Coordinates of C-alpha atoms in Angstrom, one line a residue:
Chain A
X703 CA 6.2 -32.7 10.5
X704 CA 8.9 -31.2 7.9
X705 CA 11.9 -32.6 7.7
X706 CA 15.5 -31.5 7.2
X707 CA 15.7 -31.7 3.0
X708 CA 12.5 -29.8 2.9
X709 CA 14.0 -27.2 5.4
X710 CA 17.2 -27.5 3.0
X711 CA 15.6 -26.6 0.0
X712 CA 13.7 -23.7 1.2
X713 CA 16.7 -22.4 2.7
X714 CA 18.9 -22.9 -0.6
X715 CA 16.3 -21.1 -2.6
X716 CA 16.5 -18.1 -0.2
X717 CA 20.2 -18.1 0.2
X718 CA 21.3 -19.7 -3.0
X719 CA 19.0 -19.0 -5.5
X720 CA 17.6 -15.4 -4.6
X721 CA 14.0 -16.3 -3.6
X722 CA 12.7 -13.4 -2.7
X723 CA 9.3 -11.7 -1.7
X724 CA 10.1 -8.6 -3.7
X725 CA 7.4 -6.0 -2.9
X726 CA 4.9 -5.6 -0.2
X727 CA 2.8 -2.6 -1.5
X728 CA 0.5 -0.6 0.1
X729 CA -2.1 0.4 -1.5
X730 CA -3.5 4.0 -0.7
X731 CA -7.2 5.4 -1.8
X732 CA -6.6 9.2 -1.7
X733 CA -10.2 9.7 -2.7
X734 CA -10.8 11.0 1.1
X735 CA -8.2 13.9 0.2
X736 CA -10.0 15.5 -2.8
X737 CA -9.7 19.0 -1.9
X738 CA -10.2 21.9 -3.9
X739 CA -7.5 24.0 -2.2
X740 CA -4.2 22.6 -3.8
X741 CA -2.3 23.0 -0.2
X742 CA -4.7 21.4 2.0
X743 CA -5.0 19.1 -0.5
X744 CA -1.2 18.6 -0.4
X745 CA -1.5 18.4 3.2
X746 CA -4.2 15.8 3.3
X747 CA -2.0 13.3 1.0
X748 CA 0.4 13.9 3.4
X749 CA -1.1 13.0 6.3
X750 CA -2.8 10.3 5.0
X751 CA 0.0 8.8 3.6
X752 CA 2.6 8.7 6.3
X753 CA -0.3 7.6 9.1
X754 CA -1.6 4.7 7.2
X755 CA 1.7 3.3 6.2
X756 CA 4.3 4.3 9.2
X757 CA 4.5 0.3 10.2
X758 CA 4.8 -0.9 6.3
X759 CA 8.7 -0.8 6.9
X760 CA 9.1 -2.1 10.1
X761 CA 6.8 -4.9 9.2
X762 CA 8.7 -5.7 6.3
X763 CA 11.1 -6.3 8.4
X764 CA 9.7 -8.3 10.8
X765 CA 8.4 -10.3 8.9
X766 CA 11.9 -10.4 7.4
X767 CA 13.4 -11.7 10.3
X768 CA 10.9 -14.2 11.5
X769 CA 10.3 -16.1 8.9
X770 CA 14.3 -15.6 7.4
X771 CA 13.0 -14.4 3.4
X772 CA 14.2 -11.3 2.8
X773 CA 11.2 -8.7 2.1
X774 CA 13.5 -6.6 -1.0
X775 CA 10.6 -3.5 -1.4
X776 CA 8.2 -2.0 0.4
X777 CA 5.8 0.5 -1.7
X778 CA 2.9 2.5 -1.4
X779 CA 0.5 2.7 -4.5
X780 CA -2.1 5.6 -4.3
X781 CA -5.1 6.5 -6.2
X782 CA -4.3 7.7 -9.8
X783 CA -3.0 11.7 -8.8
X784 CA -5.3 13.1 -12.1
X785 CA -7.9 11.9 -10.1
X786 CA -7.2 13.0 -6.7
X787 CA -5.9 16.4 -8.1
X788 CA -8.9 17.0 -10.2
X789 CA -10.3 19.5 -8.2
X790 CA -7.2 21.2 -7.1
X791 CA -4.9 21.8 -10.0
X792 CA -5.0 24.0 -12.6
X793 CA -2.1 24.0 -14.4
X794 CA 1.2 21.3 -14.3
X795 CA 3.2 23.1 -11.8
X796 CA 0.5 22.1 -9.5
X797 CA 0.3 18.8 -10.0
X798 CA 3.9 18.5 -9.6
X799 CA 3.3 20.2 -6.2
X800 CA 1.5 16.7 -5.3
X801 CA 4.5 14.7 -7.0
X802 CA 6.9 16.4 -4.2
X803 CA 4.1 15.8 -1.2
X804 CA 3.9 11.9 -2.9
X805 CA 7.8 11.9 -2.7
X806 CA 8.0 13.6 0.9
X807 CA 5.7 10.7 2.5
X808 CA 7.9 8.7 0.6
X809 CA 10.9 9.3 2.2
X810 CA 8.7 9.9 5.5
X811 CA 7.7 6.4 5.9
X812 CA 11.4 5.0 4.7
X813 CA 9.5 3.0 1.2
X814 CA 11.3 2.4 -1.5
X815 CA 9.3 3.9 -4.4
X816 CA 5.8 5.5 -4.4
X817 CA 3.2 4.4 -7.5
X818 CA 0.3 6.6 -8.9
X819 CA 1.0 10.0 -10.4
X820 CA -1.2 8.1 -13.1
X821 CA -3.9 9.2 -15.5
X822 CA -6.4 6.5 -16.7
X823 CA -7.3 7.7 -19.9
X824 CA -8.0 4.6 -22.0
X825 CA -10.4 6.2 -24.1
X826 CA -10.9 9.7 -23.2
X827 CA -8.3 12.7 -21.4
X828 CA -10.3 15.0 -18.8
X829 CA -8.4 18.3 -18.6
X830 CA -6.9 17.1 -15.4
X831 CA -5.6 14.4 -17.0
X832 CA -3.8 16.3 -19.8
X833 CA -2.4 18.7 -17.2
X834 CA -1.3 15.9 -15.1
X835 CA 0.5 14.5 -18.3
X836 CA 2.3 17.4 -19.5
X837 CA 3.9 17.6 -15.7
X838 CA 5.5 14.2 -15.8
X839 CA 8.7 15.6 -16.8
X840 CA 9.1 18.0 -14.5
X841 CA 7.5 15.9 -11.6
X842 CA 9.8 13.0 -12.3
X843 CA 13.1 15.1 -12.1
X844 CA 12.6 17.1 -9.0
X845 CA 11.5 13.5 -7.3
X846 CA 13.2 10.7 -6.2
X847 CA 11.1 7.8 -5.7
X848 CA 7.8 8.7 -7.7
X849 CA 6.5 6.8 -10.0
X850 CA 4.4 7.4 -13.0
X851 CA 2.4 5.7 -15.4
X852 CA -0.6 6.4 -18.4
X853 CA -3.4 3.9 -19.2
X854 CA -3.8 4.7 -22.6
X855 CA -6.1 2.0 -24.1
X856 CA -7.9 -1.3 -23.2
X857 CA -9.5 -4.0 -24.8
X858 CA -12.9 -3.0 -24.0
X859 CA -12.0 1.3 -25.5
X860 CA -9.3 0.4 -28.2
X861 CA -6.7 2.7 -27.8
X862 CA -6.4 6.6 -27.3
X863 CA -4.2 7.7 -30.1
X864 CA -4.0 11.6 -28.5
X865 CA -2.4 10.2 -26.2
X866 CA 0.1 7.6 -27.6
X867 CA 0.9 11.0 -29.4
X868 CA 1.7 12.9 -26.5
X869 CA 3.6 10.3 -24.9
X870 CA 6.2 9.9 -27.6
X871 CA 6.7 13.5 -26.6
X872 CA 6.2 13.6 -22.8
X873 CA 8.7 10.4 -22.4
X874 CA 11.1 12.1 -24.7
X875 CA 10.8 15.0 -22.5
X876 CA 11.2 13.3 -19.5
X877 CA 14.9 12.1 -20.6
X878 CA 15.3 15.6 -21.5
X879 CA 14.8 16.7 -17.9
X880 CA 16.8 13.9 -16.6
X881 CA 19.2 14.4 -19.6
X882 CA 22.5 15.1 -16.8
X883 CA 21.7 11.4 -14.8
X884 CA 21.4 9.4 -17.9
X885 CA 17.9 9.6 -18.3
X886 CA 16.7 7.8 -15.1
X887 CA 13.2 9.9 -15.0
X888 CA 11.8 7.6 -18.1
X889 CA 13.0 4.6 -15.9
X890 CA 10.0 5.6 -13.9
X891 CA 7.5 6.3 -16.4
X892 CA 5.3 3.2 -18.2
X893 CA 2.2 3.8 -20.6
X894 CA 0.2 0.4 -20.3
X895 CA -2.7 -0.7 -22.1
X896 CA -5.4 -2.4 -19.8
X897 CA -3.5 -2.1 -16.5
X898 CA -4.8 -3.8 -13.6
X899 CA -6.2 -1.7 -10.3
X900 CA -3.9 -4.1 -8.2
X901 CA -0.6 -4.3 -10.0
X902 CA 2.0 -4.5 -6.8
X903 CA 5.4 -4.1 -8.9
X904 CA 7.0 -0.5 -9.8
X905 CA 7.1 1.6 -12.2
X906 CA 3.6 0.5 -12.9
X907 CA 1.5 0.5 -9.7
X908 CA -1.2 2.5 -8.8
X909 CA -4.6 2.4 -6.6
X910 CA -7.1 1.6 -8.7
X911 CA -10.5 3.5 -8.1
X912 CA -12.0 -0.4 -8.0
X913 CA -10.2 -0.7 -4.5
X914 CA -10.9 -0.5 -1.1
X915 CA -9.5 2.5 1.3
X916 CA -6.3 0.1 2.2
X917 CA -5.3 -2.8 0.8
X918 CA -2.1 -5.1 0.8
X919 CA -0.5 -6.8 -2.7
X920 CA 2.6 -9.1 -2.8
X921 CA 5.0 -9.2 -5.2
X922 CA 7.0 -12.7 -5.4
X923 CA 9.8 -13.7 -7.5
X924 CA 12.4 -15.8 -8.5
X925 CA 13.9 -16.7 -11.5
X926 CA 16.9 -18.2 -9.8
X927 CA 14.9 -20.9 -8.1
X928 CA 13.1 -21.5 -11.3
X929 CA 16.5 -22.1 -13.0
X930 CA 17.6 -24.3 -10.6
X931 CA 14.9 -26.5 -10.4
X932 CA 14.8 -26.6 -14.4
X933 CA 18.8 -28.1 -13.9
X934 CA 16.9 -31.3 -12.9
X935 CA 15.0 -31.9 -16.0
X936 CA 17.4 -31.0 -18.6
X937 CA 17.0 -32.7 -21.8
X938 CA 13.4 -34.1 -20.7
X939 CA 10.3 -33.7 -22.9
X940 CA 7.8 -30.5 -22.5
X941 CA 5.2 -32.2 -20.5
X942 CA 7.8 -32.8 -17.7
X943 CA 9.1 -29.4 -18.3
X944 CA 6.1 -27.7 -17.5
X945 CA 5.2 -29.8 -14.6
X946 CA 8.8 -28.6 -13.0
X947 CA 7.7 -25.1 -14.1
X948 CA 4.2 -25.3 -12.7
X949 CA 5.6 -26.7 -9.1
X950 CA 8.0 -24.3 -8.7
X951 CA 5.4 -21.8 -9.4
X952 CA 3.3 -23.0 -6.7
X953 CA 5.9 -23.6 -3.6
X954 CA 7.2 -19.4 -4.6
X955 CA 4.0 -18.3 -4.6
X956 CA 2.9 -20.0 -1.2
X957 CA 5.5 -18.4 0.2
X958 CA 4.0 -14.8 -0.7
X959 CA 0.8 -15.9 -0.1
X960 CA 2.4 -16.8 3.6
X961 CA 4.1 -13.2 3.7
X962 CA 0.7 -11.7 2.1
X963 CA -1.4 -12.6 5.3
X964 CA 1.3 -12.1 7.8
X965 CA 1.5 -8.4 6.9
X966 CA -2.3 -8.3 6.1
X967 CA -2.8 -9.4 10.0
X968 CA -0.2 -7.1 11.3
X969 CA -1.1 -4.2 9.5
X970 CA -4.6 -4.5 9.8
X971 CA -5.1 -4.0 6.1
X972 CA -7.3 -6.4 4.1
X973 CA -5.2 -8.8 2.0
X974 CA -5.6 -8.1 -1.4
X975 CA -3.6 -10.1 -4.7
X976 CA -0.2 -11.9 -4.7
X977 CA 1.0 -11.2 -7.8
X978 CA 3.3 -14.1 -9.0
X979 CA 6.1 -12.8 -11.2
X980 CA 9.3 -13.8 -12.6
X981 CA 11.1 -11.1 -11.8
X982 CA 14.9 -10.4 -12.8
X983 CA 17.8 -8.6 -10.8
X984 CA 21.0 -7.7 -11.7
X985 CA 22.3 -9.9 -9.5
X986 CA 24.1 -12.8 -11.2
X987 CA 21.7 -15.9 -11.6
X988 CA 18.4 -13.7 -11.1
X989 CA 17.5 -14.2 -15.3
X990 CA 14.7 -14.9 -17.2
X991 CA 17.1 -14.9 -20.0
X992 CA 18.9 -17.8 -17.5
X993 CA 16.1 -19.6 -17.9
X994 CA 15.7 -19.8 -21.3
X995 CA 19.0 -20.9 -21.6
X996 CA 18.4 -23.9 -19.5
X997 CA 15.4 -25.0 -21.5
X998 CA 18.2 -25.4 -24.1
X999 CA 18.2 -21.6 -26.2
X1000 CA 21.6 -20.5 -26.6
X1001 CA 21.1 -17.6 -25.9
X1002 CA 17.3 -15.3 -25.2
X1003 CA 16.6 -14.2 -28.6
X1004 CA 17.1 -17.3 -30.5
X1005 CA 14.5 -18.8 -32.9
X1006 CA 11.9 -20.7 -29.7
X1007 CA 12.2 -17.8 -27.7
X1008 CA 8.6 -16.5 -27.9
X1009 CA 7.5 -20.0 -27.8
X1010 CA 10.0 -20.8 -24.1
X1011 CA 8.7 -17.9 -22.9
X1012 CA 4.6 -18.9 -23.5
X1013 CA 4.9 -22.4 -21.9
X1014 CA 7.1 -20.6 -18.8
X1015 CA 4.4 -17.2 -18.9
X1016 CA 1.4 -19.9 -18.7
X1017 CA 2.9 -22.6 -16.3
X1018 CA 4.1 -19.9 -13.8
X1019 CA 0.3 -18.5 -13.8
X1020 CA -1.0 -22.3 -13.2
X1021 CA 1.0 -22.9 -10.6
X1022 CA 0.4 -19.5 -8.5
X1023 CA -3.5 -19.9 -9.4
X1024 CA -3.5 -23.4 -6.9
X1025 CA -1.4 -22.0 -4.7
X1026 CA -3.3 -18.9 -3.5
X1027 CA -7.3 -17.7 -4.0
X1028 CA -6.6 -14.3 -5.5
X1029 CA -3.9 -13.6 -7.8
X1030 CA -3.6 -10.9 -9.7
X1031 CA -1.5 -7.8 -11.3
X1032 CA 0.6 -8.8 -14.1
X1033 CA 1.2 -12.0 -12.9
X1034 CA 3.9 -14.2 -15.4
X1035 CA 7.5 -13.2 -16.4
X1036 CA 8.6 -10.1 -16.9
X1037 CA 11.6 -9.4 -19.7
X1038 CA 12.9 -5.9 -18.9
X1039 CA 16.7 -5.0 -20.7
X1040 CA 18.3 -3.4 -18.0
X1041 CA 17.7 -5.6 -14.6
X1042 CA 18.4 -9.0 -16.4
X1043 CA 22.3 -9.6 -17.0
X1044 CA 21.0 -12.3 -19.1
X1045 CA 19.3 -10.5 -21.2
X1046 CA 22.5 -7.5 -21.3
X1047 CA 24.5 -10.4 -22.1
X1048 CA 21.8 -11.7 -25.4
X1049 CA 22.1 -7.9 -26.5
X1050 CA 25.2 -7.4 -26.2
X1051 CA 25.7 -10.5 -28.2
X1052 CA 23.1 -9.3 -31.1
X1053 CA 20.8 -12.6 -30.7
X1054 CA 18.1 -10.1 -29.0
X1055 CA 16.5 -7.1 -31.2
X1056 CA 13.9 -4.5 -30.4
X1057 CA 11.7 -6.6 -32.8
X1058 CA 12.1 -9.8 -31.3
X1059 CA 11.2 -8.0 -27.7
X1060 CA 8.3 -7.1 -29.5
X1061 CA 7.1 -10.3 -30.2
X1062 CA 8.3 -11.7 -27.1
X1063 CA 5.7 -9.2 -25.6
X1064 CA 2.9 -10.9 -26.9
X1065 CA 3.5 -14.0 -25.0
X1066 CA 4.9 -12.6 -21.7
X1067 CA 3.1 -11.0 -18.6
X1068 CA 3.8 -7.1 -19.8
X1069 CA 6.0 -5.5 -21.9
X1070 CA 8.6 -3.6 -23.8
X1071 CA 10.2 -3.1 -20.5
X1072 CA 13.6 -1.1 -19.3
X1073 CA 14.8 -0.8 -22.9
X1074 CA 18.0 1.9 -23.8
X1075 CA 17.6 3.4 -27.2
X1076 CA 19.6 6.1 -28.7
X1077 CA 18.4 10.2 -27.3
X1078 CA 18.0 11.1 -31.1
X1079 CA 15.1 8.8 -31.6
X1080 CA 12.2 11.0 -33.1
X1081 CA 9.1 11.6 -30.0
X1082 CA 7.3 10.0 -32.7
X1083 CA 9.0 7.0 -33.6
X1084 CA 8.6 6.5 -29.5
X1085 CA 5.3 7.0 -29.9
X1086 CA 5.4 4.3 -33.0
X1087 CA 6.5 2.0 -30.5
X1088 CA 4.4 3.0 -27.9
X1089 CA 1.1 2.0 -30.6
X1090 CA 2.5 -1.6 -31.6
X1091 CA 3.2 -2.7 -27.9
X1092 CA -0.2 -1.2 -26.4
X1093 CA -1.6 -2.9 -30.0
X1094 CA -0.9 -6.2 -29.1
X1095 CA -2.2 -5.6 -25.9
X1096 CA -5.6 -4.3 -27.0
X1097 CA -6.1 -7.9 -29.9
X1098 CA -4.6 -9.4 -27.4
X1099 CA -6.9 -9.0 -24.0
X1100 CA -3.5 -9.3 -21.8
X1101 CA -1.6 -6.0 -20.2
X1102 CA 1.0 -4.6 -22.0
X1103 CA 3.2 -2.0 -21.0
X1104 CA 6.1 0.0 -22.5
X1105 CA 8.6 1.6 -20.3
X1106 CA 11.8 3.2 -23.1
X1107 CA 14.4 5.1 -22.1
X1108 CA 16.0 7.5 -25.2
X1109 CA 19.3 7.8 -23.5
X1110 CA 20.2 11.9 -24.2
X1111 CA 23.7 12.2 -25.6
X1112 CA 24.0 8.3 -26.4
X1113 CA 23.4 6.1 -29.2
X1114 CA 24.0 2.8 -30.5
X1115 CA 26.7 0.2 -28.6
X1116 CA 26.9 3.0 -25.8
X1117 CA 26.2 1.6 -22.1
X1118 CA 23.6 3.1 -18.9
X1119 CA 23.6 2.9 -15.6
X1120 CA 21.0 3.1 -14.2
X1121 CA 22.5 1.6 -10.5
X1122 CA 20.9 -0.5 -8.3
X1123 CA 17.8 -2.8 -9.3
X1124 CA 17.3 -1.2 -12.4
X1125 CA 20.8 -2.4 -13.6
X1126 CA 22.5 -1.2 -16.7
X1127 CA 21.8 -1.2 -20.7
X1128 CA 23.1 -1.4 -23.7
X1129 CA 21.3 1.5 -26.1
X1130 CA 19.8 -0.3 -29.0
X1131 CA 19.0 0.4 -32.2
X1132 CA 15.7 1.3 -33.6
X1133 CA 14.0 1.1 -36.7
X1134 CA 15.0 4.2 -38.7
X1135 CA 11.9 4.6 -40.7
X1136 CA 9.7 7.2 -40.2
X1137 CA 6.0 7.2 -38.8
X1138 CA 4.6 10.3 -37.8
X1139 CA 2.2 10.7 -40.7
X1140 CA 0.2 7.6 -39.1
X1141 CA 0.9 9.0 -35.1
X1142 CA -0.4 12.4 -36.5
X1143 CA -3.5 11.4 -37.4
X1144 CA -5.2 11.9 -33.5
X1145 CA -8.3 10.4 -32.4
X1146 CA -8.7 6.5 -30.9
X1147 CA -8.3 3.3 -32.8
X1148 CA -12.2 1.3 -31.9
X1149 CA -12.3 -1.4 -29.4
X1150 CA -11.6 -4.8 -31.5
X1151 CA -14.7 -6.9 -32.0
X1152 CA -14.1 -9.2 -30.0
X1153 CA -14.3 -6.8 -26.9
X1154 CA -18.4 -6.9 -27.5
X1155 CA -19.6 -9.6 -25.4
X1156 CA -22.3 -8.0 -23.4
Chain B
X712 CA 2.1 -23.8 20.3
X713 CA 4.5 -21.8 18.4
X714 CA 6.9 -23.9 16.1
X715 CA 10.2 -22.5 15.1
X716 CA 12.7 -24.3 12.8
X717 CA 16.4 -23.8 13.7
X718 CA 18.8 -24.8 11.2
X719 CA 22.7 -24.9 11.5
X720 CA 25.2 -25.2 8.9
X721 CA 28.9 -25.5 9.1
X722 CA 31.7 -27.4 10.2
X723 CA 31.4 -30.4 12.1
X724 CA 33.0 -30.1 15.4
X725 CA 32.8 -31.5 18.9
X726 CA 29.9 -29.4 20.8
X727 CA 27.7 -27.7 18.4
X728 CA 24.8 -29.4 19.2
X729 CA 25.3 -28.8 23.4
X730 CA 26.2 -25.6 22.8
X731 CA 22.8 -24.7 21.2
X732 CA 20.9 -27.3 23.1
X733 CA 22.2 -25.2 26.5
X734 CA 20.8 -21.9 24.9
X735 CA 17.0 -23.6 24.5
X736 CA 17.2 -24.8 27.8
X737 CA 18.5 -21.8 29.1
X738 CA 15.4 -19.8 27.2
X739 CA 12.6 -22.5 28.3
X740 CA 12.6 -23.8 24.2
X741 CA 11.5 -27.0 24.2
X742 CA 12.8 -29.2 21.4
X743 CA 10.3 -31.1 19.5
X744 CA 12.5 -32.7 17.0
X745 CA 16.2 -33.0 15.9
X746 CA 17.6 -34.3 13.2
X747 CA 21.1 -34.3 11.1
X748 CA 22.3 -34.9 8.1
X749 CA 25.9 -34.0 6.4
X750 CA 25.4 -32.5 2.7
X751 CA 28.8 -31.6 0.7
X752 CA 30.8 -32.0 3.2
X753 CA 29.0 -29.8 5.6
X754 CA 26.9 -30.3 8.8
X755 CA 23.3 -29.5 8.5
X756 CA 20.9 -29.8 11.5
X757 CA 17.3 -29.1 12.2
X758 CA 15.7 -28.5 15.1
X759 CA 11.7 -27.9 15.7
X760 CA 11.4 -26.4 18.3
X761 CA 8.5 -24.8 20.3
X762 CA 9.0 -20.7 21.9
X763 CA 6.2 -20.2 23.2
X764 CA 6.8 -20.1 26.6
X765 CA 10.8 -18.6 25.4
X766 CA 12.2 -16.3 28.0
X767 CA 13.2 -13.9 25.0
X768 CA 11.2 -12.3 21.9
X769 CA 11.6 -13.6 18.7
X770 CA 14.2 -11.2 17.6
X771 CA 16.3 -11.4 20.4
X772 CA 16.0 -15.4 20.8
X773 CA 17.3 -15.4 16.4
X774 CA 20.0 -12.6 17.1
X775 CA 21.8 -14.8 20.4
X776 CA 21.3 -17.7 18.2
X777 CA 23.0 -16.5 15.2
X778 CA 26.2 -14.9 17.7
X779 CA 26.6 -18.7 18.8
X780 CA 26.4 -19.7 15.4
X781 CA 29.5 -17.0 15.3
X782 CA 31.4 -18.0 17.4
X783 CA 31.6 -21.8 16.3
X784 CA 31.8 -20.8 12.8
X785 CA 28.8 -22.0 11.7
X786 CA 25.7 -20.1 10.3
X787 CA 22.5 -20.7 12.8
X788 CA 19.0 -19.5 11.7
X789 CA 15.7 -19.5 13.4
X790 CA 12.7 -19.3 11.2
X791 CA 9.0 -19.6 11.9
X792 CA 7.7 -23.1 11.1
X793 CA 4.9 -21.4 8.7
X794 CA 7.6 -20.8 5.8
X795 CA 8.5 -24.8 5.5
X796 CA 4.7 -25.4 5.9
X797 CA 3.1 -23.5 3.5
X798 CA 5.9 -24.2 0.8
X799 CA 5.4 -28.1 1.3
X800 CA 2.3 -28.9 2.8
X801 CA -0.9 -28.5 1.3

């Protein structure tokens, strides 16, 4: 039977440390909805939405209360909107018609965010994936809780330079739109290269077309337990380390994989991933940055950064592997700017570049991630950016993401706030020197060869 | 079966555990196990206990037990047995 230090401990990491389940997402095939009438269409997503999800929230809670870990999201996902709205739109305006319905049910069914005005176009853009593109901006200002995101290349395609083009210019635009609340519309906005179907965690998620009608995914975190239970092994050698790292791992992720089937059962929705990431707050304590500090970095950013961050990336993934059959989306730690005081604090202190984020990227789960840089910076220096990061993830075979916010009317050593979970950032600098004759170009960059393993 | 781990945490002082022992009786919980321990200074206690046949639902059974908690200025929680189970046993 358990005994009181085990209750203990689980309880201090709750109350303590900030163990939290931090999404329960619902994921939402809208394939049933194609329509090519754009307001029955609207209507369909509508009704779809809000019946299959109206218990999400008051099973988040439930579960909540029963089993005393606080459930901090719940989401919906749906299938990728170029997809769904294929038939239906033929201009932007109307796709942003299916942003609003997507933000409606939203609100309807009391979730957090929404996932999925996406476009998977990895290696080619239909028309209805263009048009879907070029209404991000206007989608993601007259909505509150939709999120977007672009697939723009994969290990297996190489990546869709058209389109790492255009999205220097569509996330430029989207700060433009959003210019009067400091931007916020590119805080939901992330190009990826090879995303996964089942990614649970925002602004990132989507249905993938390789899913079922319904599914669940869990989200678990928590950095501040992993800190914690690093206190106890200061000073010892990297094999112990890791073992802490890896154990940790596997007592968080049982506990989503708990919550997982619980709200699987309830819902009558097959379970689908737990996806086991280290995922910072604001909230004092909830750092990756924390973390590396314990391991004995001065601050995040210091020479053995990239390497701290590889042995914590790998040892959370072996632990969460034993400790539930199917994990997946991004799975490892996350380093975003803005929702890590940690990390604010490293900036702030000029140990942590753009550059050094960059290389940190290679090593962790996704990417450049919640990152301030000044409103003047060129739509195709963004899209410079955009390349390297979805680069790394193409040589690379691991998802990579980039989510940048060009702050309108601010620039270097100027502060955003952003509220809430996604925190505030210092605006940092970016390298001045000019791209655009290589973004110009157009066309794809070829799968690497070691893609071909048929 | 339906185990339930109740945990208090607060000051110690005369009558805690009757208090809440009163309530389960009260609600037809039966107490499976008990056990105490004080850590910084501050009285922790566990109890296993079994609702299955408990007069309230769950919600209502964690809500009166956290007012008692309240009202003796210590913090009680009830928490399905599942969460200590999966995180420690394999």
């Amino acid at each position: 039977m358990i005994n009181i230090y085990e209750v203990l401990e689980t309880n201090d990491m709750i109350e303590k440390e900030n163990l939290d389940v931090r999404t329960i997402t619902l994921g939402i095939s809208l394939l049933s909805c194609i329509d090519s009438n754009l307001e029955s269409l609207n209507e369909k997503i509508y009704n779809r939405i809000t019946t299959v999800a109206k218990d999400l929230v008051p099973t988040g809670k439930a579960i909540e209360k029963e089993f005393g870990i606080p459930v901090v999201n719940k989401r919906i996902s749906v299938t990728p909107a170029a997809i769904a709205g294929a038939s239906a739109c033929k201009t932007p305006e109307d796709f942003v018609t299916i942003a609003q319905t997507l933000d409606k049910a939203a609100k309807a069914t009391g979730v957090n965010f929404i996932g999925g005005y996406s476009a998977l176009v990895s290696k080619g853009m239909t028309e209805s994936d263009e048009l879907l593109i070029r209404s991000i901006p206007k989608a993601l200002a007259s909505t509150d809780f939709v999120c977007s995101s672009v697939n723009l290349g994969s290990t297996k395609t190489g990546l869709n330079m058209d389109v790492v083009k255009l999205m220097g210019e569509i996330v430029h635009d989207t700060a433009a739109e959003t210019a009067d609340r400091d931007s916020i519309g590119c805080a939901k906005l992330v190009v990826f290269c090879n995303a996964p179907d089942d990614n649970p965690f925002m602004a990132g998620a989507f249905h993938g077309v390789t899913e079922a009608d319904e599914i669940i995914n869990v989200g678990v975190s928590g950095p501040g337990v992993m800190r914690k239970a690093l206190e106890s092994v200061r000073g010892a050698d990297f094999g112990t380390l890791c073992e802490k790292v890896k154990k940790t791992a596997f007592k968080i992720t049982r506990v989503g994989q708990l919550v997982a089937r619980e709200a699987s059962k309830r819902m009558n929705v097959p379970f689908g991933i737990i996806d086991l990431s280290l995922a910072p707050t604001p909230a004092v304590g909830d750092s990756i940055a924390d973390i590396f500090e314990e391991m004995g970095l001065q601050r995040a950013g210091a020479p053995g950064t990239t390497a701290a961050l590889a042995l914590l990336n790998d040892q959370v993934k072996k632990g969460g592997i034993m400790a539930s059959s199917y994990v997946g989306g991004l799975s490892g730690a996350f380093i975003p700017v803005s929702e890590d005081q940690g990390m604010i604090n490293a900036v702030e202190d000029g140990a942590l570049t753009l550059e050094k984020l960059e290389a940190m990227t290679c090593v962790c789960s996704v990417g450049l991630d919640m990152i301030a840089i000044p409103g003047d910076t060129k739509p195709s220096t963004i899209s410079g950016i955009i390349a390297d990061e979805m680069a790394i993830g193409m040589i690379n075979q691991k998802t990579t993401a980039a989510r940048l916010i060009p702050v309108i009317g601010k620039g270097v050593g100027e502060t955003v706030e952003f509220g809430g979970l996604l925190g505030h950032a210092p605006v940092m600098p970016v390298n001045q020197f000019d791209c655009s004759g290589f973004i110009n170009r157009g066309g794809r960059i070829p799968a690497p060869v070691h893609s071909f393993k048929n | 079966m339906k185990k339930t781990v109740v945990t208090v945490v607060g000051k110690d002082s005369v009558g805690i555990i009757a208090k809440v022992c009163t309530y389960l009786a009260n609600n037809s919980v039966n107490i499976l196990d008990i056990s105490q321990t004080i850590v910084d200074g501050f009285f922790n206690m566990m109890m296993i206990v079994d609702v299955a046949v408990c007069s309230k639902d769950f919600e209502t059974f964690s809500h009166e037990l956290e007012q008692i908690g309240g009202e003796m200025n210590c913090i009680i929680k009830a928490q399905r047995e599942d969460i200590f189970d999966s995180m420690h046993r394999l």
